[in-house]
Coordinates of C-alpha atoms and ligand atoms in Angstrom, one line a residue:
X258 CA 0.0 0.0 0.0
X259 CA 1.4 3.4 -1.0
X260 CA 2.1 5.9 1.7
X261 CA -1.1 7.9 1.5
X262 CA -1.9 10.7 3.9
X263 CA -5.3 11.4 5.4
X264 CA -8.6 9.7 5.7
X265 CA -9.9 10.6 2.3
X266 CA -6.9 9.2 0.4
X267 CA -7.2 6.1 2.4
X268 CA -10.8 5.9 1.4
X269 CA -9.9 6.2 -2.2
X270 CA -7.3 3.5 -1.9
X271 CA -9.8 1.1 -0.4
X272 CA -12.4 1.8 -3.1
X273 CA -9.9 1.2 -5.8
X274 CA -8.9 -2.1 -4.2
X275 CA -12.4 -3.1 -4.1
X276 CA -12.7 -2.2 -7.8
X277 CA -16.5 -1.6 -7.4
X278 CA -17.4 2.0 -6.9
X279 CA -15.5 3.7 -9.7
X280 CA -18.1 6.4 -10.2
X281 CA -17.9 7.3 -6.6
X282 CA -14.1 7.5 -6.8
X283 CA -14.4 9.7 -9.9
X284 CA -16.7 12.0 -8.0
X285 CA -14.5 12.4 -5.0
X286 CA -11.5 13.2 -7.0
X287 CA -13.2 15.7 -9.3
X288 CA -15.1 17.4 -6.5
X289 CA -11.9 18.2 -4.8
X290 CA -9.6 18.9 -7.7
X291 CA -8.2 22.4 -8.3
X292 CA -8.7 21.9 -12.0
X293 CA -12.0 22.0 -13.7
X294 CA -13.2 18.5 -14.7
X295 CA -15.9 17.9 -17.2
X296 CA -17.6 14.8 -18.5
X297 CA -19.3 15.1 -21.9
X298 CA -20.9 12.6 -24.2
X299 CA -19.8 12.0 -27.7
X300 CA -22.2 14.7 -28.9
X301 CA -20.5 17.2 -26.6
X302 CA -23.5 17.4 -24.2
X303 CA -22.5 18.1 -20.6
X304 CA -22.9 15.2 -18.2
X305 CA -21.0 16.6 -15.3
X306 CA -19.0 19.7 -14.3
X307 CA -16.9 19.8 -11.2
X308 CA -17.4 22.5 -8.6
X309 CA -14.1 24.2 -9.7
X310 CA -16.1 25.6 -12.6
X311 CA -18.0 27.9 -10.2
X312 CA -14.7 29.2 -8.7
X313 CA -12.9 29.7 -12.0
X314 CA -15.6 30.7 -14.4
X315 CA -18.3 31.9 -12.0
X316 CA -21.0 29.5 -13.1
X317 CA -22.9 27.2 -10.8
X318 CA -23.5 23.7 -12.0
X319 CA -27.2 24.6 -12.5
X320 CA -26.2 27.6 -14.6
X321 CA -23.8 25.6 -16.6
X322 CA -26.4 23.0 -17.5
X323 CA -28.5 25.8 -19.1
X324 CA -25.6 27.2 -21.3
X325 CA -23.9 25.7 -24.2
X326 CA -20.2 25.0 -23.6
X327 CA -19.4 25.6 -27.2
X328 CA -20.8 29.1 -27.2
X329 CA -18.7 30.1 -24.2
X330 CA -15.5 29.2 -26.1
X331 CA -13.8 32.0 -28.0
X332 CA -15.0 31.9 -31.7
X333 CA -11.4 31.7 -32.9
X334 CA -10.7 28.6 -30.8
X335 CA -13.8 26.7 -31.6
X336 CA -12.5 24.9 -34.6
X337 CA -9.4 23.8 -32.7
X338 CA -11.6 22.3 -30.0
X339 CA -13.8 20.4 -32.5
X340 CA -10.7 19.0 -34.2
X341 CA -9.2 17.8 -30.9
X342 CA -12.5 16.2 -29.7
X343 CA -12.8 14.4 -33.0
X344 CA -9.2 13.1 -32.7
X345 CA -9.7 12.0 -29.1
X346 CA -12.8 10.1 -30.1
X347 CA -11.1 8.2 -33.0
X348 CA -7.7 7.6 -31.5
X349 CA -8.7 7.4 -27.8
X350 CA -6.0 9.9 -26.9
X351 CA -6.5 13.6 -26.3
X352 CA -3.7 16.1 -26.8
X353 CA -3.0 19.1 -24.7
X354 CA -4.9 22.2 -25.9
X355 CA -5.0 25.9 -25.1
X356 CA -8.2 27.9 -25.6
X357 CA -10.1 30.9 -24.3
X358 CA -13.4 30.7 -22.5
X359 CA -15.8 33.4 -21.2
X360 CA -16.0 34.0 -17.5
X361 CA -19.5 34.8 -16.2
X362 CA -18.3 38.5 -15.8
X363 CA -17.6 38.6 -19.5
X364 CA -13.8 38.5 -19.4
X365 CA -11.8 35.8 -21.1
X366 CA -9.9 33.1 -19.2
X367 CA -7.2 31.0 -20.8
X368 CA -7.5 27.2 -20.2
X369 CA -5.1 24.4 -20.8
X370 CA -7.0 21.1 -21.2
X371 CA -6.4 17.4 -21.7
X372 CA -9.1 15.0 -22.7
X373 CA -9.3 11.3 -21.8
X374 CA -11.8 8.8 -23.1
X375 CA -14.2 6.4 -21.5
X376 CA -15.3 3.4 -23.5
X377 CA -18.5 1.4 -23.2
X378 CA -18.8 -2.4 -23.0
X379 CA -18.3 -2.7 -26.8
X380 CA -15.0 -0.8 -26.5
X381 CA -16.4 2.3 -28.3
X382 CA -15.6 5.7 -26.9
X383 CA -18.8 6.9 -25.2
X384 CA -17.6 9.8 -23.0
X385 CA -14.8 12.3 -22.8
X386 CA -13.3 13.4 -19.5
X387 CA -11.8 16.8 -19.9
X388 CA -9.4 18.3 -17.3
X389 CA -9.1 22.1 -17.7
X390 CA -6.4 24.1 -15.9
X391 CA -6.8 27.9 -15.6
X392 CA -3.5 29.3 -17.0
X393 CA -4.7 32.9 -17.5
X394 CA -2.2 34.5 -15.1
X395 CA 0.7 32.6 -16.5
X396 CA -0.3 33.6 -20.0
X397 CA -0.6 37.2 -19.0
X398 CA 2.9 37.2 -17.4
X399 CA 4.3 35.5 -20.5
X400 CA 2.8 38.1 -22.8
X401 CA 4.0 40.9 -20.7
X402 CA 7.5 39.5 -20.7
X403 CA 7.3 39.1 -24.4
X404 CA 6.1 42.7 -24.8
X405 CA 8.8 44.0 -22.4
X406 CA 11.6 42.3 -24.3
X407 CA 10.5 44.2 -27.5
X408 CA 9.5 47.5 -26.1
X409 CA 10.9 50.4 -24.2
X410 CA 9.3 50.8 -20.8
X411 CA 9.6 54.6 -20.6
X412 CA 7.9 55.5 -23.9
X413 CA 6.2 52.2 -24.7
X414 CA 7.7 52.3 -28.1
X415 CA 9.4 49.4 -29.9
X416 CA 13.0 49.0 -28.8
X417 CA 16.2 48.5 -30.7
X418 CA 15.6 44.7 -31.0
X419 CA 12.1 45.1 -32.6
X420 CA 13.3 47.9 -34.8
X421 CA 16.2 45.9 -36.2
X422 CA 13.9 43.0 -36.8
X423 CA 11.5 45.1 -38.8
X424 CA 14.4 46.8 -40.6
X425 CA 15.9 43.5 -41.7
X426 CA 12.4 42.4 -42.9
X427 CA 11.9 45.5 -45.0
X428 CA 15.5 45.3 -46.2
X429 CA 15.0 41.8 -47.5
X430 CA 11.8 42.6 -49.2
X431 CA 13.4 45.6 -50.9
X432 CA 16.5 43.6 -51.9
X433 CA 14.5 40.8 -53.5
X434 CA 13.0 43.5 -55.6
X435 CA 9.6 43.1 -54.2
X436 CA 9.6 46.2 -52.1
X437 CA 10.0 49.9 -52.7
X438 CA 12.9 52.0 -51.4
X439 CA 12.8 52.7 -47.7
X440 CA 14.3 55.3 -45.5
X441 CA 15.8 55.3 -42.0
X442 CA 15.7 58.4 -39.8
X443 CA 18.0 58.7 -36.8
X444 CA 16.8 61.3 -34.3
X445 CA 19.3 62.4 -31.7
X446 CA 18.3 65.1 -29.1
X447 CA 20.8 67.9 -29.0
X448 CA 22.9 68.4 -25.8
X449 CA 20.6 66.0 -23.9
X450 CA 23.3 64.8 -21.5
X451 CA 24.1 68.2 -20.2
X452 CA 20.4 68.7 -19.9
X453 CA 20.0 65.6 -17.8
X454 CA 22.9 66.6 -15.6
X455 CA 21.5 70.0 -14.8
X456 CA 17.7 69.3 -14.7
X457 CA 17.9 65.8 -13.2
X458 CA 17.0 62.4 -14.8
X459 CA 13.3 62.6 -13.8
X460 CA 12.8 65.7 -15.9
X461 CA 14.9 64.1 -18.6
X462 CA 12.7 61.0 -18.6
X463 CA 9.6 63.1 -18.9
X464 CA 11.1 64.9 -21.9
X465 CA 12.0 61.6 -23.5
X466 CA 8.5 60.3 -23.0
X467 CA 7.0 63.5 -24.5
X468 CA 9.4 63.4 -27.5
X469 CA 8.2 59.9 -28.1
X470 CA 4.6 61.1 -28.2
X471 CA 5.4 64.0 -30.5
X472 CA 7.3 61.8 -32.9
X473 CA 4.4 59.4 -33.0
X474 CA 2.0 62.3 -33.7
X475 CA 4.2 63.5 -36.6
X476 CA 4.1 60.1 -38.3
X477 CA 0.4 59.8 -38.0
X478 CA 0.0 63.3 -39.5
X479 CA 2.4 62.4 -42.3
X480 CA 0.5 59.2 -42.9
X481 CA -2.8 61.0 -43.5
X482 CA -1.1 63.9 -45.4
X483 CA 0.1 61.3 -47.9
X484 CA -3.4 60.2 -48.7
X485 CA -5.3 63.0 -50.5
X486 CA -4.7 62.8 -54.2
X487 CA -4.2 59.0 -54.1
X488 CA -1.4 56.8 -53.2
X489 CA -3.0 55.3 -50.0
X490 CA -0.7 54.4 -47.2
X491 CA 2.5 55.6 -48.8
X492 CA 4.3 56.2 -45.6
X493 CA 3.9 53.2 -43.3
X494 CA 6.4 53.8 -40.5
X495 CA 7.9 52.2 -37.5
X496 CA 9.1 54.5 -34.6
X497 CA 11.4 53.1 -32.0
X498 CA 13.5 54.3 -29.1
X499 CA 16.9 53.0 -29.7
X500 CA 18.1 53.9 -26.2
X501 CA 19.0 57.0 -24.3
X502 CA 18.0 60.1 -26.3
X503 CA 18.1 58.3 -29.6
X504 CA 15.0 57.5 -31.7
X505 CA 14.8 55.8 -35.0
X506 CA 12.1 55.8 -37.7
X507 CA 11.7 53.3 -40.5
X508 CA 9.6 54.6 -43.4
X509 CA 8.8 51.5 -45.3
X510 CA 8.1 53.1 -48.7
X511 CA 9.2 56.3 -50.1
X512 CA 9.0 57.7 -53.7
X513 CA 11.6 60.4 -53.4
X514 CA 14.3 61.4 -50.9
X515 CA 12.4 64.6 -50.3
X516 CA 9.6 62.5 -48.7
X517 CA 11.9 61.5 -45.9
X518 CA 13.3 65.0 -45.6
X519 CA 9.7 66.3 -45.2
X520 CA 9.1 63.9 -42.3
X521 CA 12.4 65.1 -40.7
X522 CA 11.4 68.7 -41.0
X523 CA 8.0 68.0 -39.6
X524 CA 9.8 66.4 -36.6
X525 CA 12.1 69.4 -36.1
X526 CA 9.0 71.7 -36.1
X527 CA 7.2 69.5 -33.6
X528 CA 10.2 69.4 -31.2
X529 CA 10.6 73.1 -31.3
X530 CA 7.5 73.7 -29.3
X531 CA 8.2 74.2 -25.6
X532 CA 7.9 71.3 -23.2
X533 CA 6.2 71.8 -19.8
X534 CA 7.8 69.5 -17.2
X535 CA 7.1 69.8 -13.5
X536 CA 5.9 73.3 -14.0
X537 CA 8.9 74.4 -15.9
X538 CA 9.2 75.2 -19.6
X539 CA 12.0 73.5 -21.3
X540 CA 13.2 73.5 -24.9
X541 CA 14.9 70.8 -26.9
X542 CA 16.0 70.3 -30.5
X543 CA 17.3 67.4 -32.5
X544 CA 19.9 66.4 -35.0
X545 CA 18.3 64.1 -37.6
X546 CA 20.1 61.9 -40.0
X547 CA 18.4 60.2 -43.0
X548 CA 19.6 57.3 -45.1
X549 CA 17.9 55.6 -48.0
X550 CA 18.2 52.0 -48.9
X551 CA 20.9 51.5 -51.5
X552 CA 22.3 48.6 -53.4
X553 CA 25.5 49.0 -51.5
X554 CA 23.9 47.8 -48.2
X555 CA 24.4 44.2 -47.3
X556 CA 22.3 44.2 -44.2
X557 CA 19.4 46.5 -43.1
X558 CA 21.5 47.6 -40.3
X559 CA 23.9 49.3 -42.8
X560 CA 21.1 51.9 -43.5
X561 CA 20.8 52.5 -39.8
X562 CA 24.6 53.2 -39.6
X563 CA 24.4 55.6 -42.5
X564 CA 21.5 57.4 -40.8
X565 CA 23.5 57.7 -37.6
X566 CA 26.5 59.0 -39.5
X567 CA 24.2 61.7 -41.1
X568 CA 22.9 62.6 -37.6
X569 CA 26.5 63.1 -36.4
X570 CA 27.0 65.5 -39.3
X571 CA 23.8 67.3 -38.5
X572 CA 25.1 67.6 -34.9
X573 CA 28.5 68.9 -36.1
X574 CA 26.7 71.5 -38.1
X575 CA 25.2 72.9 -34.9
X576 CA 22.1 70.6 -34.4
X577 CA 18.5 71.4 -35.0
X578 CA 18.7 70.3 -38.5
X579 CA 18.1 67.4 -40.9
X580 CA 20.8 65.8 -43.1
X581 CA 20.7 63.2 -45.7
X582 CA 23.6 60.7 -45.7
X583 CA 24.2 61.1 -49.4
X584 CA 25.3 64.7 -49.8
X585 CA 24.4 65.0 -53.5
X586 CA 21.0 63.5 -52.6
X587 CA 20.7 66.0 -49.8
X588 CA 21.2 68.9 -52.2
X589 CA 18.6 67.5 -54.5
X590 CA 16.1 66.9 -51.8
X591 CA 16.5 70.4 -50.4
X592 CA 16.0 71.8 -53.9
X593 CA 12.9 69.6 -54.3
X594 CA 11.4 70.8 -51.0
X595 CA 12.0 74.4 -52.0
X596 CA 10.4 73.8 -55.4
X597 CA 7.4 72.3 -53.6
X598 CA 6.9 75.3 -51.3
X599 CA 7.2 77.6 -54.4
X600 CA 4.6 75.5 -56.1
X601 CA 2.2 75.9 -53.3
X602 CA 2.7 79.6 -53.5
X603 CA 2.3 79.5 -57.3
X604 CA -1.1 77.9 -57.0
X605 CA -2.2 80.6 -54.5
X606 CA -0.7 83.4 -56.6
X607 CA -2.2 81.9 -59.8
X608 CA 1.1 81.6 -61.6
X609 CA 0.0 78.6 -63.7
X610 CA -1.0 79.2 -67.3
X611 CA -2.7 76.9 -69.8
X612 CA -1.3 76.8 -73.3
X613 CA -3.3 75.3 -76.2
X614 CA -2.1 73.3 -79.1
X615 CA -4.5 72.7 -82.0
X616 CA -5.5 69.2 -83.0
X617 CA -6.2 69.2 -86.7
X618 CA -8.2 66.9 -88.9
X619 CA -5.7 65.7 -91.5
X620 CA -8.2 65.3 -94.3
X621 CA -9.7 68.8 -94.2
X622 CA -7.1 70.8 -92.3
X623 CA -9.8 71.9 -89.8
X624 CA -9.0 72.6 -86.2
X625 CA -11.0 70.0 -84.2
X626 CA -9.8 70.9 -80.8
X627 CA -6.9 71.8 -78.6
X628 CA -4.8 70.0 -76.1
X629 CA -4.4 72.0 -72.9
X630 CA -0.8 72.0 -71.7
X631 CA 0.1 73.6 -68.4
X632 CA 3.0 76.0 -67.9
X633 CA 4.3 77.8 -64.8
X634 CA 4.9 81.5 -65.2
X635 CA 7.7 81.8 -62.7
X636 CA 8.3 85.5 -61.6
X637 CA 12.1 85.0 -61.8
X638 CA 12.6 82.2 -64.3
X639 CA 10.0 82.8 -67.0
X640 CA 7.9 80.0 -68.4
X641 CA 8.7 76.6 -66.9
X642 CA 7.6 73.4 -68.7
X643 CA 5.4 70.8 -67.0
X644 CA 8.2 68.1 -67.0
X645 CA 10.1 70.3 -64.5
X646 CA 7.4 70.7 -61.9
X647 CA 4.5 68.2 -62.3
X648 CA 6.2 65.3 -60.5
X649 CA 7.0 67.6 -57.5
X650 CA 3.4 68.9 -57.5
X651 CA 2.2 65.3 -57.3
X652 CA 4.6 64.3 -54.4
X653 CA 3.7 67.4 -52.3
X654 CA 0.0 66.7 -52.4
X655 CA -0.7 69.6 -54.7
X656 CA -1.9 67.4 -57.5
X657 CA -5.6 67.4 -56.8
X658 CA -5.8 71.2 -56.5
X659 CA -3.5 71.8 -59.6
X660 CA -5.4 69.2 -61.6
X661 CA -8.7 70.7 -60.8
X662 CA -7.5 74.2 -61.7
X663 CA -6.3 72.9 -65.1
X664 CA -9.6 71.1 -65.8
X665 CA -11.7 74.1 -64.8
X666 CA -9.6 76.5 -66.8
X667 CA -9.6 74.4 -69.9
X668 CA -13.4 73.8 -69.8
X669 CA -14.1 77.5 -69.1
X670 CA -11.9 78.5 -72.0
X671 CA -13.6 76.2 -74.4
X672 CA -17.0 77.4 -73.2
X673 CA -15.9 81.0 -73.7
X674 CA -14.8 80.3 -77.3
X675 CA -18.1 78.6 -78.0
X676 CA -20.0 81.7 -76.9
X677 CA -17.7 84.2 -78.6
X678 CA -17.3 82.3 -81.9
X679 CA -20.1 80.9 -83.9
X680 CA -19.0 77.7 -85.6
X681 CA -16.9 76.5 -82.7
X682 CA -19.6 74.5 -81.0
X683 CA -18.0 71.1 -82.0
X684 CA -14.5 72.0 -80.8
X685 CA -13.1 69.7 -78.1
X686 CA -10.5 70.2 -75.4
X687 CA -8.0 67.5 -74.4
X688 CA -6.7 67.5 -70.8
X689 CA -3.9 65.3 -69.5
X690 CA -4.7 63.3 -66.4
X691 CA -1.9 61.4 -64.5
X692 CA -2.6 58.0 -62.9
X693 CA -2.3 59.3 -59.4
X694 CA -4.7 62.1 -60.2
X695 CA -7.3 59.6 -61.6
X696 CA -6.9 57.5 -58.5
X697 CA -7.7 60.4 -56.3
X698 CA -10.9 59.8 -54.5
X699 CA -12.6 63.0 -55.6
X700 CA -11.5 63.0 -59.2
X701 CA -14.7 61.8 -60.9
X702 CA -16.7 64.1 -58.6
X703 CA -14.5 67.0 -59.5
X704 CA -15.0 66.4 -63.3
X705 CA -18.8 66.3 -62.8
X706 CA -18.7 69.5 -60.8
X707 CA -16.7 71.3 -63.4
X708 CA -18.9 70.2 -66.2
X709 CA -21.9 71.3 -64.3
X710 CA -20.3 74.7 -63.4
X711 CA -19.1 75.5 -66.9
X712 CA -22.1 74.0 -68.8
X713 CA -19.7 72.3 -71.2
X714 CA -21.1 69.3 -73.1
X715 CA -19.3 66.3 -71.6
X716 CA -18.4 64.8 -75.0
X717 CA -16.3 67.8 -75.7
X718 CA -14.0 67.1 -72.8
X719 CA -11.3 64.5 -73.8
X720 CA -9.2 63.1 -71.0
X721 CA -5.8 61.9 -72.0
X722 CA -4.5 59.0 -70.0
X723 CA -1.1 57.2 -70.1
X724 CA -1.1 53.4 -70.4
X725 CA 0.2 53.2 -66.8
X726 CA -3.3 54.1 -65.7
X727 CA -4.4 50.6 -66.9
X728 CA -1.4 49.1 -65.1
X729 CA -1.3 50.8 -61.8
X730 CA -4.5 50.8 -60.0
X731 CA -6.4 48.9 -62.6
X732 CA -9.6 48.3 -60.8
X733 CA -9.9 51.7 -59.3
X734 CA -9.1 53.3 -62.7
X735 CA -11.8 51.2 -64.3
X736 CA -14.5 52.2 -61.9
X737 CA -13.6 55.9 -62.2
X738 CA -13.5 55.7 -66.0
X739 CA -16.8 53.8 -66.0
X740 CA -18.4 56.7 -64.0
X741 CA -16.9 59.3 -66.4
X742 CA -17.9 57.4 -69.4
X743 CA -21.5 57.3 -68.2
X744 CA -21.4 61.1 -68.3
X745 CA -20.2 60.8 -71.9
X746 CA -16.8 62.3 -71.3
X747 CA -14.3 61.0 -73.9
X748 CA -11.1 59.0 -73.1
X749 CA -7.9 59.1 -75.1
X750 CA -4.9 56.8 -74.6
X751 CA -1.8 59.0 -74.7
X752 CA 1.7 58.0 -75.9
X753 CA 0.4 54.9 -77.7
X754 CA 3.3 52.6 -78.8
X755 CA 5.7 54.0 -76.2
X756 CA 5.4 51.6 -73.3
X757 CA 5.2 47.8 -73.0
X758 CA 1.6 47.5 -72.0
X759 CA -0.1 49.6 -74.7
X760 CA -2.1 46.5 -75.9
X761 CA -3.3 45.7 -72.4
X762 CA -4.4 49.3 -72.0
X763 CA -6.4 49.0 -75.3
X764 CA -8.2 46.1 -73.9
X765 CA -8.9 47.5 -70.4
X766 CA -9.7 51.1 -70.9
X767 CA -13.0 52.3 -72.4
X768 CA -11.3 54.3 -75.1
X769 CA -12.5 56.7 -77.8
X770 CA -9.1 57.6 -79.3
X771 CA -5.4 56.8 -79.3
X772 CA -2.5 59.3 -79.5
X773 CA 0.5 58.0 -81.3
X774 CA 3.8 58.5 -79.5
X775 CA 5.9 61.4 -80.7
X776 CA 9.2 59.6 -81.3
X777 CA 7.3 57.1 -83.6
X778 CA 6.0 60.0 -85.7
X779 CA 9.4 61.7 -85.7
X780 CA 11.1 58.6 -87.1
X781 CA 8.4 57.4 -89.5
X782 CA 9.9 58.7 -92.7
X783 CA 13.5 57.7 -91.9
X784 CA 12.8 54.2 -90.5
X785 CA 10.9 51.5 -92.5
X786 CA 10.1 49.4 -89.4
X787 CA 8.7 52.4 -87.5
X788 CA 6.6 53.3 -90.5
X789 CA 5.2 49.8 -90.4
X790 CA 4.5 50.0 -86.7
X791 CA 2.7 53.2 -87.3
X792 CA 0.5 51.8 -90.1
X793 CA -0.3 48.8 -87.8
X794 CA -1.4 51.1 -85.0
X795 CA -3.7 53.0 -87.4
X796 CA -5.2 49.7 -88.6
X797 CA -5.8 48.6 -85.0
X798 CA -7.4 52.0 -84.3
X799 CA -9.7 51.6 -87.3
X800 CA -10.7 48.1 -86.4
X801 CA -11.5 49.1 -82.8
X802 CA -13.3 52.2 -84.1
X803 CA -10.9 54.5 -82.3
X804 CA -9.8 57.9 -83.6
X805 CA -6.1 58.0 -84.2
X806 CA -4.1 61.2 -83.5
X807 CA -0.4 61.6 -84.5
X808 CA 1.5 63.8 -82.1
X809 CA 4.7 65.8 -83.0
X810 CA 3.9 66.4 -86.6
X811 CA 6.6 68.7 -87.9
X812 CA 6.5 68.6 -91.7
X813 CA 4.2 68.6 -94.7
X814 CA 5.6 65.2 -95.8
X815 CA 4.6 63.7 -92.6
X816 CA 1.1 65.1 -92.9
X817 CA 0.9 63.7 -96.4
X818 CA 2.0 60.2 -95.4
X819 CA -0.2 60.2 -92.3
X820 CA -3.2 61.1 -94.4
X821 CA -2.4 58.4 -96.9
X822 CA -2.3 55.7 -94.3
X823 CA -5.6 56.8 -92.8
X824 CA -4.6 58.6 -89.6
X825 CA -7.5 60.9 -88.5
X826 CA -5.9 63.8 -86.7
X827 CA -2.5 65.4 -86.2
X828 CA -0.9 67.8 -83.7
X829 CA 2.5 69.3 -83.8
X830 CA 4.7 72.3 -84.6
X831 CA 3.8 72.0 -88.3
X832 CA 0.4 73.3 -87.4
X833 CA 1.2 75.3 -84.4
X834 CA 3.2 75.0 -81.1
X835 CA 1.2 75.2 -77.9
X836 CA 0.2 78.9 -77.6
X837 CA -1.6 81.0 -75.0
X838 CA -5.4 81.4 -75.0
X839 CA -5.3 84.7 -77.0
X840 CA -3.1 83.3 -79.7
X841 CA -5.2 80.1 -79.8
X842 CA -8.3 82.3 -80.3
X843 CA -6.5 84.1 -83.1
X844 CA -5.7 80.8 -84.8
X845 CA -9.4 79.8 -84.5
X846 CA -10.6 83.1 -86.0
X847 CA -8.2 83.0 -89.0
X848 CA -9.1 79.4 -89.4
X849 CA -12.9 79.8 -89.3
X850 CA -12.7 83.0 -91.4
X851 CA -10.4 81.2 -93.8
X852 CA -12.7 78.3 -94.0
X853 CA -15.7 80.7 -94.5
X854 CA -13.9 82.6 -97.2
X855 CA -13.0 79.3 -99.0
X856 CA -16.6 78.3 -98.8
X857 CA -17.7 81.7 -100.2
X858 CA -15.3 81.4 -103.2
X859 CA -16.8 78.0 -104.2
Ligands
C2E198 P1 2.3 65.0 -73.8 O1 0.9 64.8 -73.3 O2 2.8 63.9 -74.7 O3 2.2 66.4 -74.6 C1 2.8 66.7 -75.8 C2 4.1 67.3 -75.6 O4 4.7 67.4 -76.9 C3 3.9 68.8 -75.2 O5 5.0 69.1 -74.4 C4 4.1 69.5 -76.5 O6 4.5 70.9 -76.4 C5 5.1 68.7 -77.3 N1 4.9 68.8 -78.7 C6 3.8 69.0 -79.4 N2 4.0 69.1 -80.8 C7 5.4 68.9 -80.9 C8 6.3 68.8 -82.0 O7 5.9 69.0 -83.2 N3 7.6 68.6 -81.8 C9 8.1 68.5 -80.5 N4 9.4 68.3 -80.3 N5 7.3 68.6 -79.4 C10 5.9 68.8 -79.6 P2 4.8 69.9 -73.0 O8 3.8 70.9 -73.1 O9 6.1 70.3 -72.5 O10 4.2 68.7 -72.1 C11 5.0 67.7 -71.7 C12 4.2 66.6 -71.0 O11 3.8 67.2 -69.7 C13 2.9 66.3 -71.7 O12 3.3 65.3 -72.6 C14 2.1 65.8 -70.6 O13 2.4 64.4 -70.3 C15 2.5 66.6 -69.4 N6 1.5 67.6 -69.2 C16 1.4 68.8 -69.8 N7 0.4 69.5 -69.3 C17 -0.2 68.7 -68.4 C18 -1.4 68.9 -67.6 O14 -2.1 69.8 -67.6 N8 -1.7 67.8 -66.7 C19 -0.9 66.7 -66.7 N9 -1.3 65.7 -65.9 N10 0.1 66.5 -67.5 C20 0.5 67.5 -68.3
CA199 CA1 -1.0 64.5 -73.9

């Protein structure tokens, strides 16, 4: 006989020896066990729940009999339980399982359970005995320890370890060519050690915690600032406290170095505001270093080192500033940010101008419409071409406002000509739309509004889209275009024959016309193969009932050939370069007068 203690154990021993009252034995053990013990039949119906249920989950046996065990289990864990029960029934062995169950007070408890099986006389499994142990407190402690090992206790931010982990992940993605370029910002508070020494570490800690909050707020702001005008979630970022007075930020996707620079400057501005600590006002500033991922990096950590080196340079230059690791890149990014702020002012001061280039029917020589082309009338530098500033306008979030101004001005101008010049009722205006502009959430709405305001017939507005529209955000573009098409706005595919997905764009977009890429037209007379390409494009256009427009027509011989192979329309210096509205109106008058005179003579 084993060395058992106490009367109850002795009682158990005797019963087992007798081998008779197994049920009674079961009851005594379960009634007294710390763990929750349940007996269920093969259908999962409750046959018995031990008293520990009341203590751990708050339900009395009577209450339990009225509730479904399954419904108390966390929905995400139910499948796991079903699987385990099925396995226990078929194999006779239950494996250890963790799941969450609801306490009567509504909170979740975590249980660890093992199931055993009871067989009937035929040897079939008839019941399951489930022993559940409450491991909620242990789990909580484990989670807390896990969180603590990846977070900084003062700011609650990710720590160096978690940051490096994230950095390596993003680095790998970018290196395998699946991910975009990323940036690392290293933020180091200026003269913080001296500050700590004079003010005391408790004040220092409070400043650090507040810096963490301000940095977080900057990133959230940047995240939302990136949204209007499309490109959702362009700036997903990870902020961490590296240690001491050093913070790091990983911006997972950037389009241009100036994006990272903009975040850096936003941070400098946020830190410049006074801190109120223990009733005292204190001021701080930071040296920020920025590095972009490059092919020269072998590990993600290399980018962090570059960023730190740049921060040291910022510090050496007096602090309170933001430096890019690559000095040439730094100069470009600064130039870019300057350009962006000038552009913002240009929009307010109305320095943009629209020029108009006639689109001519090759057969008759009649002007059928104009392409609107934007220019920037810079006070110091004269007329600036769109290639030099449109990308910057897009990146700085000015795209939607600029695009709307262009559309409205073009539509108003056409409406003005219609009213001023009889015979111009059929003229069209073509307006270029970039993919990001089209993807902007308010684009279709903006077009509707402008058509309504100006009263222009929708079929006289032709939107020129590049093929990348079909590529980029295909589904979105399709739904926006469908909406515009339902208004009867016309759609032209720009630069046809230039890219690699022109044919895909032809299939996807609801087109009315295609514009043939300028280099193709330029080379048509000199290069036999190009000529054949051009003829093919025109044939495709005719088959699909799309108008074909040749861009960059510069000579009478080109006009002749284009007309001979059936191209519908032409645009280029041969007819006229883009000109301002007054000159375009003059062209129209000469042209309509000329046409009228020709008609008179006949
Ligand atoms: P694009 O849409 O391909 O516009 C045609 C460009 O070719 C214009 O340059 C025009 O001046 C030029 N061009 C026209 N005929 C000839 C010719 O016979 N010979 C030569 N060498 N060039 C000719 P521009 O105005 O500098 O515009 C450049 C690009 O900027 C445009 O290319 C267009 O993609 C973009 N763009 C211009 N205005 C706007 C706008 O309002 N919105 C948007 N989103 N993009 C615009
Ligand atoms: Ca165009």
